[in-house]
PDB file of C-alpha atoms in Angstrom:
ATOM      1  CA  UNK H   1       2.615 -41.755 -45.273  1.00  0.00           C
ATOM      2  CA  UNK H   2       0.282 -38.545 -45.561  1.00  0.00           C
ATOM      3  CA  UNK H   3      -1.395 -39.868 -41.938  1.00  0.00           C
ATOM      4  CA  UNK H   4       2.014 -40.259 -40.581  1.00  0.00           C
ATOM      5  CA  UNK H   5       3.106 -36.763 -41.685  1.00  0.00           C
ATOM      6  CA  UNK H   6      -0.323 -34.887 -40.501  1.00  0.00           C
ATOM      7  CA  UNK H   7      -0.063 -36.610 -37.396  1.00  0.00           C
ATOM      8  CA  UNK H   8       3.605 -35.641 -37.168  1.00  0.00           C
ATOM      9  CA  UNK H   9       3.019 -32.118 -37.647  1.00  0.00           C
ATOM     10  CA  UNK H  10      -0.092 -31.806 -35.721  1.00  0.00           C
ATOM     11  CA  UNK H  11       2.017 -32.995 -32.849  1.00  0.00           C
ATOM     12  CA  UNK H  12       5.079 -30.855 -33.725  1.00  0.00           C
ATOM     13  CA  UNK H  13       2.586 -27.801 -33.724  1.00  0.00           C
ATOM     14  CA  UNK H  14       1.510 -28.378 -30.190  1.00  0.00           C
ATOM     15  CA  UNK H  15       5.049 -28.878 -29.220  1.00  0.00           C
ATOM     16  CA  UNK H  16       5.980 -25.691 -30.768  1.00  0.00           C
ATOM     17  CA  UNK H  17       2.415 -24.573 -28.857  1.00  0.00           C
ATOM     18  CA  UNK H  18       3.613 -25.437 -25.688  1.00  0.00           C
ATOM     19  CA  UNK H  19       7.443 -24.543 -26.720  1.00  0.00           C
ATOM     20  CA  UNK H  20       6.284 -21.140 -26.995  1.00  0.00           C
ATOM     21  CA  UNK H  21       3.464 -20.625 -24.164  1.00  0.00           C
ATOM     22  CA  UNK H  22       6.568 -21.883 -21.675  1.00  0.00           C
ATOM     23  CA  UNK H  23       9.123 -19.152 -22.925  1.00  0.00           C
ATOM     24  CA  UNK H  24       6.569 -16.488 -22.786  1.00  0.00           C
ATOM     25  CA  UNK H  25       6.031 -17.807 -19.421  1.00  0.00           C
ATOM     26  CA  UNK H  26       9.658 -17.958 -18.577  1.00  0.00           C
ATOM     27  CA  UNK H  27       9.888 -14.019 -19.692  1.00  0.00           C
ATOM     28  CA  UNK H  28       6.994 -13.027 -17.703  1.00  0.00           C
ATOM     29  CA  UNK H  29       8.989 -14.636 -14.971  1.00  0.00           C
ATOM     30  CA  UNK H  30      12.362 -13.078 -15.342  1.00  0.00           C
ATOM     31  CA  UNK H  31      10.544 -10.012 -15.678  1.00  0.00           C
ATOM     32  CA  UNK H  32       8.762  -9.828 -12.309  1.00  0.00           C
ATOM     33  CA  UNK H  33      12.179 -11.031 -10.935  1.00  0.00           C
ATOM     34  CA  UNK H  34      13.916  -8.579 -12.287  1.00  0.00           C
ATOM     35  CA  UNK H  35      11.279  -5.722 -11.401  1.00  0.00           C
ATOM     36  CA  UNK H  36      11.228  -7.042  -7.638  1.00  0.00           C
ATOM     37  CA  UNK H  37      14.753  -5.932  -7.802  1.00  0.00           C
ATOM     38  CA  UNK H  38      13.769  -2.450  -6.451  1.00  0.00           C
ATOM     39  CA  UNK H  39      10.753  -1.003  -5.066  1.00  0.00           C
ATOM     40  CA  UNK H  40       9.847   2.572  -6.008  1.00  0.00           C
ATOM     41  CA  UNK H  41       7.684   5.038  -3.595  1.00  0.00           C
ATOM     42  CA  UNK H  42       5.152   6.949  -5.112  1.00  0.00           C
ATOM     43  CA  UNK H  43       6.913   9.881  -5.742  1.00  0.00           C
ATOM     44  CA  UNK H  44       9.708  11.463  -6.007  1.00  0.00           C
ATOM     45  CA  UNK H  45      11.770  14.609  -7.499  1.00  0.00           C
ATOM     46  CA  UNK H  46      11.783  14.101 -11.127  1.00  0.00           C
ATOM     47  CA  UNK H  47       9.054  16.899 -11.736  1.00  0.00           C
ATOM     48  CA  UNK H  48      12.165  19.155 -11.140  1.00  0.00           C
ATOM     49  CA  UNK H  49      14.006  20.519 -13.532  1.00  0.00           C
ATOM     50  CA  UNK H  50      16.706  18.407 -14.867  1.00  0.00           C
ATOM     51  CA  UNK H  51      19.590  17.968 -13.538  1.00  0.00           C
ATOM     52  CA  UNK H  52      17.859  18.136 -10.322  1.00  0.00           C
ATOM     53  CA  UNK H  53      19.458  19.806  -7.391  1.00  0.00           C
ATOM     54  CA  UNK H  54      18.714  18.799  -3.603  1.00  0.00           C
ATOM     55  CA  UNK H  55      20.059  20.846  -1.445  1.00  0.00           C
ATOM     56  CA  UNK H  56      20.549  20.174   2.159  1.00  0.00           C
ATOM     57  CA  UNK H  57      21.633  21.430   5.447  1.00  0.00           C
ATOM     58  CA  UNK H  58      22.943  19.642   8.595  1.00  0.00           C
ATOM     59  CA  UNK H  59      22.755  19.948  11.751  1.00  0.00           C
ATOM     60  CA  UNK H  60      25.766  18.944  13.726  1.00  0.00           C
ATOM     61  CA  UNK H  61      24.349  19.525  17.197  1.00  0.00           C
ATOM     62  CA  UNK H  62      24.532  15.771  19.203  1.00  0.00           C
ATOM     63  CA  UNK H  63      26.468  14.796  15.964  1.00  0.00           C
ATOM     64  CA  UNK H  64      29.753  12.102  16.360  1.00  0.00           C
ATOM     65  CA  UNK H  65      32.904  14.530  15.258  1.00  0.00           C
ATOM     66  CA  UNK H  66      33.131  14.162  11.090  1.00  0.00           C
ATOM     67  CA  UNK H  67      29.408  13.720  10.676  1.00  0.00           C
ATOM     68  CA  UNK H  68      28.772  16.116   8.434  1.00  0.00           C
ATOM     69  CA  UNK H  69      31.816  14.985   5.778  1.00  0.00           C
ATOM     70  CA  UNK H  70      30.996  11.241   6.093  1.00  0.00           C
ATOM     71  CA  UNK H  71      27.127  12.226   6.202  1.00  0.00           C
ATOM     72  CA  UNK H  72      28.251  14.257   2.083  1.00  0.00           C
ATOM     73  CA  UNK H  73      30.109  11.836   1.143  1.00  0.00           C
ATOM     74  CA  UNK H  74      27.650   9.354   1.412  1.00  0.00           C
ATOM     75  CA  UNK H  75      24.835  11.746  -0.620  1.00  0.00           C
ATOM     76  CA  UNK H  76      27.860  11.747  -3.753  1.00  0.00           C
ATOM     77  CA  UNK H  77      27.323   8.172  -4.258  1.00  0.00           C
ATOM     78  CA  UNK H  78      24.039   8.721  -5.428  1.00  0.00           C
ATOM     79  CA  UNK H  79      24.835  12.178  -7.388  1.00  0.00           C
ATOM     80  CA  UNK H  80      25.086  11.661 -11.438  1.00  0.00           C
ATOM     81  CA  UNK H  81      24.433  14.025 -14.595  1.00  0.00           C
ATOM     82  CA  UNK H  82      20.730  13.947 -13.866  1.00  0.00           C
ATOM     83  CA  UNK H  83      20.419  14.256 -10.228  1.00  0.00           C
ATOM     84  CA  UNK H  84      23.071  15.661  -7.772  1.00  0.00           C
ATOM     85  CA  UNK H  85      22.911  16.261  -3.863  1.00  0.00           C
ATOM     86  CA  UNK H  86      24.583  19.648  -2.377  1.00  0.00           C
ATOM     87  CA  UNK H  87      24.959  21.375   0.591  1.00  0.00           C
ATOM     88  CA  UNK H  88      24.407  24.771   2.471  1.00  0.00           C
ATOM     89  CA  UNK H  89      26.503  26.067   5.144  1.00  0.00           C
ATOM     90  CA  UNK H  90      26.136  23.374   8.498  1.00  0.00           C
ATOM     91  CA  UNK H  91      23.027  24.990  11.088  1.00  0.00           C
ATOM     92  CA  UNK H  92      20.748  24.375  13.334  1.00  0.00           C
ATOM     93  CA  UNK H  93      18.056  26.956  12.425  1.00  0.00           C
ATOM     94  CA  UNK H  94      14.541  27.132  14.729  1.00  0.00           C
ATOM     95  CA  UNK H  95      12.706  26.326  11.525  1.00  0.00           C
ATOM     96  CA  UNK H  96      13.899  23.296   9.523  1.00  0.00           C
ATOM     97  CA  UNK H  97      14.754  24.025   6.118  1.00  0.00           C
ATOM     98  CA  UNK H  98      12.349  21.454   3.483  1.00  0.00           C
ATOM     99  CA  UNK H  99      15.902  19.216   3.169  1.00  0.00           C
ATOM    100  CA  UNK H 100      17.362  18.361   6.460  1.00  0.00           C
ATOM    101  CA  UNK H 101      19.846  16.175   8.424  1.00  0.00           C
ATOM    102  CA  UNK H 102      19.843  16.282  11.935  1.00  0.00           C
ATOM    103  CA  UNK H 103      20.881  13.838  15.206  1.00  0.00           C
ATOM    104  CA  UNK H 104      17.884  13.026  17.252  1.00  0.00           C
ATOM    105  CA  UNK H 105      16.430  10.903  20.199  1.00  0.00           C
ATOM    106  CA  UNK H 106      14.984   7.859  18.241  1.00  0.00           C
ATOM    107  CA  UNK H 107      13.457   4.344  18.702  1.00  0.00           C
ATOM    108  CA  UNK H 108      15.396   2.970  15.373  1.00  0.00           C
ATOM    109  CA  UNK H 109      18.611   3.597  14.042  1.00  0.00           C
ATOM    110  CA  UNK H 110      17.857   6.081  11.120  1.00  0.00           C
ATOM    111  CA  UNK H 111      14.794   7.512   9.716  1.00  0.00           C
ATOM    112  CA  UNK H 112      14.016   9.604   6.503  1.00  0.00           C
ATOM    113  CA  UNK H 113      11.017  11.413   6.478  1.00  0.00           C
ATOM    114  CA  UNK H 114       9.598  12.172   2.425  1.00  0.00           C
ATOM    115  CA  UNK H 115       6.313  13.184   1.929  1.00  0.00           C
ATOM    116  CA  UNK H 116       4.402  13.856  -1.427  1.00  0.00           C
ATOM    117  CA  UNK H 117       3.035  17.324  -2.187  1.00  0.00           C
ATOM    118  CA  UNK H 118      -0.573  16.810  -1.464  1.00  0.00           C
ATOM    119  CA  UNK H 119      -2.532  15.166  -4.846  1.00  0.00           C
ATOM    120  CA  UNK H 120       0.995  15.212  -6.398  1.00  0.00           C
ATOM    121  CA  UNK H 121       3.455  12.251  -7.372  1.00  0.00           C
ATOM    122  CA  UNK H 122       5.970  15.460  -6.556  1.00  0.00           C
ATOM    123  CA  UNK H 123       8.218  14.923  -2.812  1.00  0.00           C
ATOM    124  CA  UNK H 124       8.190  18.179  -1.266  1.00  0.00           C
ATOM    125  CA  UNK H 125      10.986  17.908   1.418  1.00  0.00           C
ATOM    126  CA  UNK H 126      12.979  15.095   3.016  1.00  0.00           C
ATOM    127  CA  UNK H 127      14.245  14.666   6.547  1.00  0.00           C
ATOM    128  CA  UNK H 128      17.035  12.363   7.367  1.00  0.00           C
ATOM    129  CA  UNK H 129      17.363  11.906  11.283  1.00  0.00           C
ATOM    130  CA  UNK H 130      19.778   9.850  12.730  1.00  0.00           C
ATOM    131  CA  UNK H 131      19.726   8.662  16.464  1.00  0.00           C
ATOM    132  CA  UNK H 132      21.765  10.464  18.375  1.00  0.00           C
ATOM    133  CA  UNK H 133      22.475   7.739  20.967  1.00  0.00           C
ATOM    134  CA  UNK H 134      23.730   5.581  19.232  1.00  0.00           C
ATOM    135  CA  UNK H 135      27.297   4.702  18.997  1.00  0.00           C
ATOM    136  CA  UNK H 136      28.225   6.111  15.709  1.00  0.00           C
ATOM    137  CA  UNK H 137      31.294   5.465  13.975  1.00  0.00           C
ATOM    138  CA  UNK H 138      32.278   8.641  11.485  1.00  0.00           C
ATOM    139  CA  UNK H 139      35.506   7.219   9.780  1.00  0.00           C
ATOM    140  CA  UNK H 140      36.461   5.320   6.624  1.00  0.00           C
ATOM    141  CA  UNK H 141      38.017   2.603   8.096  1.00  0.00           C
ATOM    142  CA  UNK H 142      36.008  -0.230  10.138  1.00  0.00           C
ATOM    143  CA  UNK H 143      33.962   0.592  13.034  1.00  0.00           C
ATOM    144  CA  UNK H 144      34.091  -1.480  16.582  1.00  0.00           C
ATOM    145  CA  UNK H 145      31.715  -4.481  16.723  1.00  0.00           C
ATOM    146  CA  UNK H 146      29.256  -2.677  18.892  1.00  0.00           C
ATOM    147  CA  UNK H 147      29.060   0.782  16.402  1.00  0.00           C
ATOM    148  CA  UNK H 148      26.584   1.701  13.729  1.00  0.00           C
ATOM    149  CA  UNK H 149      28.318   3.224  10.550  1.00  0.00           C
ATOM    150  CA  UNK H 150      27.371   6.472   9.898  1.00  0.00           C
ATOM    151  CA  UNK H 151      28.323   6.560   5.785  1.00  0.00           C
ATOM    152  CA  UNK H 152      26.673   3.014   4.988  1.00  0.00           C
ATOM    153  CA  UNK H 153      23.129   4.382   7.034  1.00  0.00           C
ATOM    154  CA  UNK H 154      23.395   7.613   5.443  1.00  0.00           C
ATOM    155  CA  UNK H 155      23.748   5.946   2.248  1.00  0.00           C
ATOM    156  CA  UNK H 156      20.783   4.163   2.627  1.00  0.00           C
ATOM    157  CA  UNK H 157      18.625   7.437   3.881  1.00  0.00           C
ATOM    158  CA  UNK H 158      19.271   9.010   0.685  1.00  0.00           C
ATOM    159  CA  UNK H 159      17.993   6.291  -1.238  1.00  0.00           C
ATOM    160  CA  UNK H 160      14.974   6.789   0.457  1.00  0.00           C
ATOM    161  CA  UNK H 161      14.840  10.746  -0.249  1.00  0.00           C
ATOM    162  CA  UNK H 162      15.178   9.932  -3.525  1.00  0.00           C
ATOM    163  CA  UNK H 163      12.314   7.645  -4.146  1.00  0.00           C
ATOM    164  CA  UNK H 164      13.563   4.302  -3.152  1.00  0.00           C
ATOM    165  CA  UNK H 165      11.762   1.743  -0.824  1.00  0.00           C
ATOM    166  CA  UNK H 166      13.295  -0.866   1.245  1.00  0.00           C
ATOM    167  CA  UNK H 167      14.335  -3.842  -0.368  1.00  0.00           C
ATOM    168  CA  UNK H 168      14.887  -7.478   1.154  1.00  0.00           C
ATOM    169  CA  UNK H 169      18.044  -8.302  -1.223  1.00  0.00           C
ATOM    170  CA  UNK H 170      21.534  -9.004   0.442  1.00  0.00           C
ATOM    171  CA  UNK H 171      24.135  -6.363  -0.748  1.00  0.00           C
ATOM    172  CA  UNK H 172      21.840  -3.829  -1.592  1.00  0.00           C
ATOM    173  CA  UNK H 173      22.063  -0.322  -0.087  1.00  0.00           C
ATOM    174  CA  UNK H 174      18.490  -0.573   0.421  1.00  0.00           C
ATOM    175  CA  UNK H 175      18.035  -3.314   2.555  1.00  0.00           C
ATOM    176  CA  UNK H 176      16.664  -2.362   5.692  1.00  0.00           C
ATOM    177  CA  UNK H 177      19.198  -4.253   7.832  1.00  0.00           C
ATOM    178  CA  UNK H 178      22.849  -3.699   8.583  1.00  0.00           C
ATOM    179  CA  UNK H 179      24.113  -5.353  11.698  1.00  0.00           C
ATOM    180  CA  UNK H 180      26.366  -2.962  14.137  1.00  0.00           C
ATOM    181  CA  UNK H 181      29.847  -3.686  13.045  1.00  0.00           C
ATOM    182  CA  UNK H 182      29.185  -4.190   9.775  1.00  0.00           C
ATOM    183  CA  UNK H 183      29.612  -1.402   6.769  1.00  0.00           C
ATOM    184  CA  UNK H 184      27.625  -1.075   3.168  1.00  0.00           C
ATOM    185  CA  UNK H 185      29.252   1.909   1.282  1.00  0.00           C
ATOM    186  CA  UNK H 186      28.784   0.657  -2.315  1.00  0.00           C
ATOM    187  CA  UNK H 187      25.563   1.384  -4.018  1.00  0.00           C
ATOM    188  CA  UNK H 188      24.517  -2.313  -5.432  1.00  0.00           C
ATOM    189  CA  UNK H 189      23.397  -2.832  -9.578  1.00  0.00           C
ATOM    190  CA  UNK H 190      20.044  -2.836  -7.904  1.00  0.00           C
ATOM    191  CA  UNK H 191      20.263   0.324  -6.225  1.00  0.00           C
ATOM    192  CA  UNK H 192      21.684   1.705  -9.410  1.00  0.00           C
ATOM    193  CA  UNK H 193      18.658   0.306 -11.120  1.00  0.00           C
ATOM    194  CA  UNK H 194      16.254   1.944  -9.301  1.00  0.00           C
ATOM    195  CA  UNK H 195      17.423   5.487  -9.343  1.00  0.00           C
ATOM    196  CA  UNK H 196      18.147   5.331 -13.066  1.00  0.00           C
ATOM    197  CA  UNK H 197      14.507   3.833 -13.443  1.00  0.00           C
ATOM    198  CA  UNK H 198      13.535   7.170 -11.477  1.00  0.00           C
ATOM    199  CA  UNK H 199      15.818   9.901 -13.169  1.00  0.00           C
ATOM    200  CA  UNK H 200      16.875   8.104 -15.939  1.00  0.00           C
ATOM    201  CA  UNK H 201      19.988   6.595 -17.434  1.00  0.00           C
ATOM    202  CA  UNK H 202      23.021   8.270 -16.669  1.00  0.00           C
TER     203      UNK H 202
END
């Protein structure tokens, strides 16, 4: 009987061995899966002082009509107590200002432009261009099957401005693909998750 029971509990102790090395494996898993859930650039505005302000102007010249509502409407989805987006009066100033929106000739759809303060983690200005022959659609209803929405690619800009990198998961404001036709105007848990891991919880 004492053989039995040693060998029984030797063997239950490597079960509870290998019990345990699998859930710590499991964990380590379902943490890298739910890290890959966002990807964060390098930096970003949280050196400012909190709650952070960006403030913007746009340019409306080779803009669709309504640009420059949809274009603010799209920058409130990502506003919260710690980090808000506003805007100055709509111009087209010779200089551009450090936060800019503006319609452009372009080889892609939409491109943000957010470098770092040299030797900082700290983003010194961001540039949201759009191209400006493309056939935009500026409403809230559906666009055609052949136009680019203007909110759901604005959306996505911003989430760029703010620190966020594209993302290959279906849903998610930060994918890098949205077929023409086809609208994404709701910022997704993961593009939630990534901001707050940025700026904090709200």
């Amino acid at each position: 009987m004492l053989t039995a029971t040693k060998n029984t509990l030797k063997g239950l102790s490597k079960w509870m061995a290998r019990s345990t090395a699998f859930c710590a494996l499991a964990a380590t898993l379902f943490s890298a899966a739910a890290a890959s859930a966002y990807k964060l650039e390098d930096w970003n505005w949280k050196y400012q002082a909190n709650p952070i302000e960006a403030r913007f102007v746009i340019c409306e010249q080779d803009a669709p009509s309504g640009a420059a509502s949809v274009i603010k409407q799209a920058a409130a989805k990502w506003s919260y107590s710690k980090l808000k987006f506003s805007f100055e009066a709509n111009n087209c100033p010779q200089e551009r200002p450090l936060n800019y929106v503006e319609f452009v000739p372009l080889n892609v759809t939409g491109l943000t432009t957010a470098p770092n303060e040299l030797g900082t983690h700290n983003t010194k200005r961001c540039l949201i261009q759009f191209n400006k022959s493309k056939p935009w659609y500026a409403g809230t209803g559906m666009p055609g099957g052949n136009q680019n929405d203007l909110f759901s690619v604005a959306l996505h800009e911003f989430g760029h401005c703010i620190g966020l990198l594209d993302i290959d998961d279906k849903g998610a404001v930060m994918n890098g693909k949205l077929d023409v036709g086809k609208v994404l105007r709701d910022l997704a848990s993961d593009d939630l998750a990534g901001r707050n891991a940025i700026y904090g919880m709200p």
